[in-house]
Amino acid sequence: MKNRITELFNIQYPIIQAGMIWNSGWRLATAVSNSGGLGLLGAGSMYPEILREHIQKCKKATDKPFGVNVPMLYPDIEKIIDIIIEEGVKIVFTSAGNPKTYTSKLKAKGITVVHVVSSVKFALKAQEAGVDAIVAEGFEAGGHNGREETTTFTLIPMVKEQLDIPLIAAGGIATGRGMLAAMVLGADGVQVGSRFVASEEASSHSAFKQMVIDAKEGDTQLTLKELAPVRMLKNKFFESVMQLYTTGPTKEDLINHLGRARAKKGMFEGDLEEGELEIGQIAGLIHDIKPAAQILNDMIEEFQIAKKEVANF
Ligand code: NDP
């Protein structure tokens, strides 16, 4: 396949594996990159020197392009940016913050910069900041999410109407049919998160992966909007947050209740009761754990079949 996204990243298929905390280490990123997509490391759950280690492992495990996702609300961002530059990473996806903060610095080093947004307003801001492409992520997505609750089906055509730069759709896309739908709506490529959580190479705990593939429609919900909106599985911790809401909590009450390292506890250590289990709505359509290469190949095959079917309409 050849389009603006495959050319921008020099990859075979316009499929990007999301850089998810506690899931996206070097094994997953290189499995995706070696299969023709773009693999991303999730820097949000890595101390700076751990990120350096993962970048170096990526460089050894693939000669294909790979990138790093940097969520700006996480600590040590300055150090993370410096390591990315020192290690010669060529592609950076920034998220959860202002695209103006690092875009010029990274681009001055020859790095391709993509910013993740959840609304048309932020997409325009990112374009103005000079990014090379945008990920527009709908409310279906897992983890940190937009406040506006705009769904992917609504967001993509609205962003497309106002922007000229390459557009990557995210949120609710786990299949070739989903990919085709997003591209018909105006996307040049897709970013896929939840489907790659249920991969053999994802670094998350096997109990979390199992819970993802067991999840049904309606098993996730967005909450904690007063802090940073986050979509998670409805487990014991989620129910305790719902209970707290009935008491009219202050922001501080919510922060105290969240405590520290809930995401690590749930997704990495496999504490399915007390941990924060971030996953998208599309988990209801994911029924098996597969090698990342197979996920990618299955998506492309289904995309081609669906494209032929649509041509017969
Ligand atoms: P926490 O802030 O609760 O804890 C930090 C986690 O990240 C720990 O598990 C820690 O690992 C790991 N970590 C990785 N790199 C670093 C680093 N450079 N410095 C410190 N810790 C690091 O993590 P969350 O993922 O829950 O939240 C991350 C950010 O998002 C925070 O800034 C938080 O305030 C914000 N936020 C999160 C919400 C959520 O629902 N998760 C909601 C609202 C805001 P280790 O345990 O090994 O030290």
GROMACS .gro file of N, CA and C in nm, residues 212-279:
model
  204
  212VAL      N    1  -0.897  -0.864   2.902
  212VAL     CA    2  -0.930  -0.787   2.780
  212VAL      C    3  -1.005  -0.875   2.681
  213ILE      N    4  -0.956  -0.998   2.659
  213ILE     CA    5  -1.024  -1.082   2.560
  213ILE      C    6  -1.157  -1.137   2.611
  214ASP      N    7  -1.175  -1.137   2.744
  214ASP     CA    8  -1.303  -1.180   2.801
  214ASP      C    9  -1.406  -1.066   2.804
  215ALA      N   10  -1.359  -0.943   2.786
  215ALA     CA   11  -1.448  -0.826   2.799
  215ALA      C   12  -1.557  -0.827   2.693
  216LYS      N   13  -1.675  -0.779   2.734
  216LYS     CA   14  -1.790  -0.772   2.642
  216LYS      C   15  -1.822  -0.624   2.616
  217GLU      N   16  -1.909  -0.602   2.521
  217GLU     CA   17  -1.959  -0.467   2.494
  217GLU      C   18  -2.013  -0.408   2.625
  218GLY      N   19  -1.974  -0.286   2.654
  218GLY     CA   20  -2.024  -0.220   2.775
  218GLY      C   21  -1.939  -0.242   2.899
  219ASP      N   22  -1.829  -0.316   2.887
  219ASP     CA   23  -1.747  -0.345   3.005
  219ASP      C   24  -1.645  -0.237   3.038
  220THR      N   25  -1.637  -0.132   2.957
  220THR     CA   26  -1.544  -0.022   2.989
  220THR      C   27  -1.622   0.106   3.008
  221GLN      N   28  -1.563   0.200   3.080
  221GLN     CA   29  -1.626   0.332   3.095
  221GLN      C   30  -1.520   0.440   3.117
  222LEU      N   31  -1.553   0.559   3.071
  222LEU     CA   32  -1.465   0.675   3.091
  222LEU      C   33  -1.497   0.736   3.227
  223THR      N   34  -1.392   0.767   3.304
  223THR     CA   35  -1.417   0.830   3.434
  223THR      C   36  -1.302   0.925   3.471
  224LEU      N   37  -1.305   0.977   3.589
  224LEU     CA   38  -1.203   1.068   3.643
  224LEU      C   39  -1.181   1.189   3.554
  225LYS      N   40  -1.290   1.243   3.500
  225LYS     CA   41  -1.279   1.357   3.410
  225LYS      C   42  -1.216   1.479   3.477
  226GLU      N   43  -1.235   1.490   3.609
  226GLU     CA   44  -1.182   1.606   3.681
  226GLU      C   45  -1.030   1.603   3.685
  227LEU      N   46  -0.969   1.484   3.670
  227LEU     CA   47  -0.823   1.473   3.671
  227LEU      C   48  -0.777   1.468   3.525
  228ALA      N   49  -0.773   1.349   3.470
  228ALA     CA   50  -0.749   1.333   3.326
  228ALA      C   51  -0.843   1.220   3.286
  229PRO      N   52  -0.940   1.246   3.197
  229PRO     CA   53  -1.038   1.142   3.164
  229PRO      C   54  -0.967   1.014   3.121
  230VAL      N   55  -1.013   0.902   3.172
  230VAL     CA   56  -0.946   0.775   3.140
  230VAL      C   57  -1.052   0.665   3.126
  231ARG      N   58  -1.041   0.587   3.017
  231ARG     CA   59  -1.133   0.474   2.997
  231ARG      C   60  -1.070   0.347   3.052
  232MET      N   61  -1.147   0.275   3.133
  232MET     CA   62  -1.093   0.153   3.195
  232MET      C   63  -1.201   0.045   3.206
  233LEU      N   64  -1.156  -0.075   3.234
  233LEU     CA   65  -1.250  -0.185   3.258
  233LEU      C   66  -1.319  -0.164   3.392
  234LYS      N   67  -1.446  -0.207   3.400
  234LYS     CA   68  -1.524  -0.187   3.522
  234LYS      C   69  -1.490  -0.297   3.624
  235ASN      N   70  -1.382  -0.278   3.695
  235ASN     CA   71  -1.344  -0.375   3.799
  235ASN      C   72  -1.375  -0.317   3.936
  236LYS      N   73  -1.322  -0.381   4.042
  236LYS     CA   74  -1.349  -0.336   4.179
  236LYS      C   75  -1.302  -0.191   4.200
  237PHE      N   76  -1.183  -0.158   4.150
  237PHE     CA   77  -1.133  -0.021   4.165
  237PHE      C   78  -1.228   0.078   4.098
  238PHE      N   79  -1.271   0.046   3.975
  238PHE     CA   80  -1.365   0.135   3.904
  238PHE      C   81  -1.492   0.156   3.988
  239GLU      N   82  -1.546   0.048   4.042
  239GLU     CA   83  -1.670   0.057   4.121
  239GLU      C   84  -1.648   0.145   4.244
  240SER      N   85  -1.527   0.138   4.301
  240SER     CA   86  -1.498   0.221   4.420
  240SER      C   87  -1.494   0.369   4.381
  241VAL      N   88  -1.451   0.397   4.259
  241VAL     CA   89  -1.451   0.537   4.210
  241VAL      C   90  -1.596   0.583   4.195
  242MET      N   91  -1.680   0.496   4.139
  242MET     CA   92  -1.823   0.529   4.121
  242MET      C   93  -1.889   0.558   4.256
  243GLN      N   94  -1.853   0.475   4.354
  243GLN     CA   95  -1.906   0.492   4.490
  243GLN      C   96  -1.863   0.627   4.548
  244LEU      N   97  -1.737   0.662   4.525
  244LEU     CA   98  -1.685   0.790   4.575
  244LEU      C   99  -1.761   0.907   4.514
  245TYR      N  100  -1.795   0.895   4.385
  245TYR     CA  101  -1.868   1.003   4.316
  245TYR      C  102  -2.003   1.033   4.382
  246THR      N  103  -2.063   0.931   4.445
  246THR     CA  104  -2.195   0.954   4.508
  246THR      C  105  -2.183   1.044   4.631
  247THR      N  106  -2.058   1.069   4.677
  247THR     CA  107  -2.039   1.151   4.797
  247THR      C  108  -1.999   1.295   4.762
  248GLY      N  109  -2.000   1.328   4.632
  248GLY     CA  110  -1.962   1.464   4.590
  248GLY      C  111  -1.817   1.495   4.623
  249PRO      N  112  -1.722   1.415   4.572
  249PRO     CA  113  -1.582   1.432   4.611
  249PRO      C  114  -1.517   1.557   4.551
  250THR      N  115  -1.415   1.609   4.622
  250THR     CA  116  -1.336   1.718   4.564
  250THR      C  117  -1.231   1.653   4.473
  251LYS      N  118  -1.161   1.737   4.396
  251LYS     CA  119  -1.056   1.686   4.309
  251LYS      C  120  -0.949   1.615   4.393
  252GLU      N  121  -0.922   1.674   4.510
  252GLU     CA  122  -0.821   1.615   4.598
  252GLU      C  123  -0.863   1.475   4.647
  253ASP      N  124  -0.993   1.461   4.677
  253ASP     CA  125  -1.043   1.329   4.719
  253ASP      C  126  -1.017   1.226   4.609
  254LEU      N  127  -1.041   1.268   4.485
  254LEU     CA  128  -1.022   1.175   4.373
  254LEU      C  129  -0.875   1.138   4.358
  255ILE      N  130  -0.788   1.239   4.370
  255ILE     CA  131  -0.643   1.214   4.357
  255ILE      C  132  -0.598   1.117   4.467
  256ASN      N  133  -0.646   1.140   4.590
  256ASN     CA  134  -0.608   1.053   4.701
  256ASN      C  135  -0.658   0.910   4.680
  257HIS      N  136  -0.781   0.900   4.628
  257HIS     CA  137  -0.838   0.768   4.605
  257HIS      C  138  -0.761   0.692   4.496
  258LEU      N  139  -0.721   0.766   4.392
  258LEU     CA  140  -0.645   0.705   4.281
  258LEU      C  141  -0.512   0.653   4.334
  259GLY      N  142  -0.449   0.731   4.423
  259GLY     CA  143  -0.321   0.687   4.478
  259GLY      C  144  -0.214   0.684   4.370
  260ARG      N  145  -0.110   0.605   4.396
  260ARG     CA  146   0.000   0.603   4.301
  260ARG      C  147   0.009   0.467   4.232
  261ALA      N  148   0.051   0.473   4.107
  261ALA     CA  149   0.088   0.353   4.030
  261ALA      C  150  -0.025   0.250   4.014
  262ARG      N  151  -0.150   0.299   4.004
  262ARG     CA  152  -0.264   0.207   3.981
  262ARG      C  153  -0.255   0.138   3.846
  263ALA      N  154  -0.208   0.214   3.746
  263ALA     CA  155  -0.202   0.157   3.612
  263ALA      C  156  -0.099   0.044   3.609
  264LYS      N  157   0.013   0.067   3.675
  264LYS     CA  158   0.116  -0.038   3.681
  264LYS      C  159   0.061  -0.161   3.754
  265LYS      N  160  -0.005  -0.135   3.868
  265LYS     CA  161  -0.061  -0.244   3.949
  265LYS      C  162  -0.154  -0.332   3.865
  266GLY      N  163  -0.238  -0.268   3.787
  266GLY     CA  164  -0.336  -0.344   3.710
  266GLY      C  165  -0.278  -0.407   3.585
  267MET      N  166  -0.222  -0.325   3.498
  267MET     CA  167  -0.184  -0.375   3.366
  267MET      C  168  -0.053  -0.451   3.366
  268PHE      N  169   0.040  -0.410   3.455
  268PHE     CA  170   0.174  -0.472   3.452
  268PHE      C  171   0.187  -0.583   3.556
  269GLU      N  172   0.128  -0.556   3.676
  269GLU     CA  173   0.142  -0.656   3.783
  269GLU      C  174   0.024  -0.753   3.787
  270GLY      N  175  -0.082  -0.723   3.713
  270GLY     CA  176  -0.195  -0.816   3.702
  270GLY      C  177  -0.291  -0.816   3.819
  271ASP      N  178  -0.293  -0.707   3.898
  271ASP     CA  179  -0.393  -0.698   4.006
  271ASP      C  180  -0.525  -0.649   3.944
  272LEU      N  181  -0.611  -0.744   3.913
  272LEU     CA  182  -0.733  -0.712   3.838
  272LEU      C  183  -0.839  -0.644   3.923
  273GLU      N  184  -0.823  -0.647   4.055
  273GLU     CA  185  -0.922  -0.583   4.144
  273GLU      C  186  -0.886  -0.440   4.177
  274GLU      N  187  -0.762  -0.417   4.220
  274GLU     CA  188  -0.723  -0.284   4.267
  274GLU      C  189  -0.655  -0.200   4.161
  275GLY      N  190  -0.618  -0.259   4.049
  275GLY     CA  191  -0.545  -0.185   3.947
  275GLY      C  192  -0.636  -0.109   3.852
  276GLU      N  193  -0.575  -0.013   3.779
  276GLU     CA  194  -0.647   0.062   3.676
  276GLU      C  195  -0.621  -0.008   3.543
  277LEU      N  196  -0.726  -0.061   3.483
  277LEU     CA  197  -0.713  -0.146   3.365
  277LEU      C  198  -0.759  -0.072   3.240
  278GLU      N  199  -0.666  -0.006   3.172
  278GLU     CA  200  -0.701   0.082   3.061
  278GLU      C  201  -0.715   0.003   2.931
  279ILE      N  202  -0.833   0.015   2.870
  279ILE     CA  203  -0.856  -0.053   2.741
  279ILE      C  204  -0.973   0.016   2.671
   0.00000   0.00000   0.00000
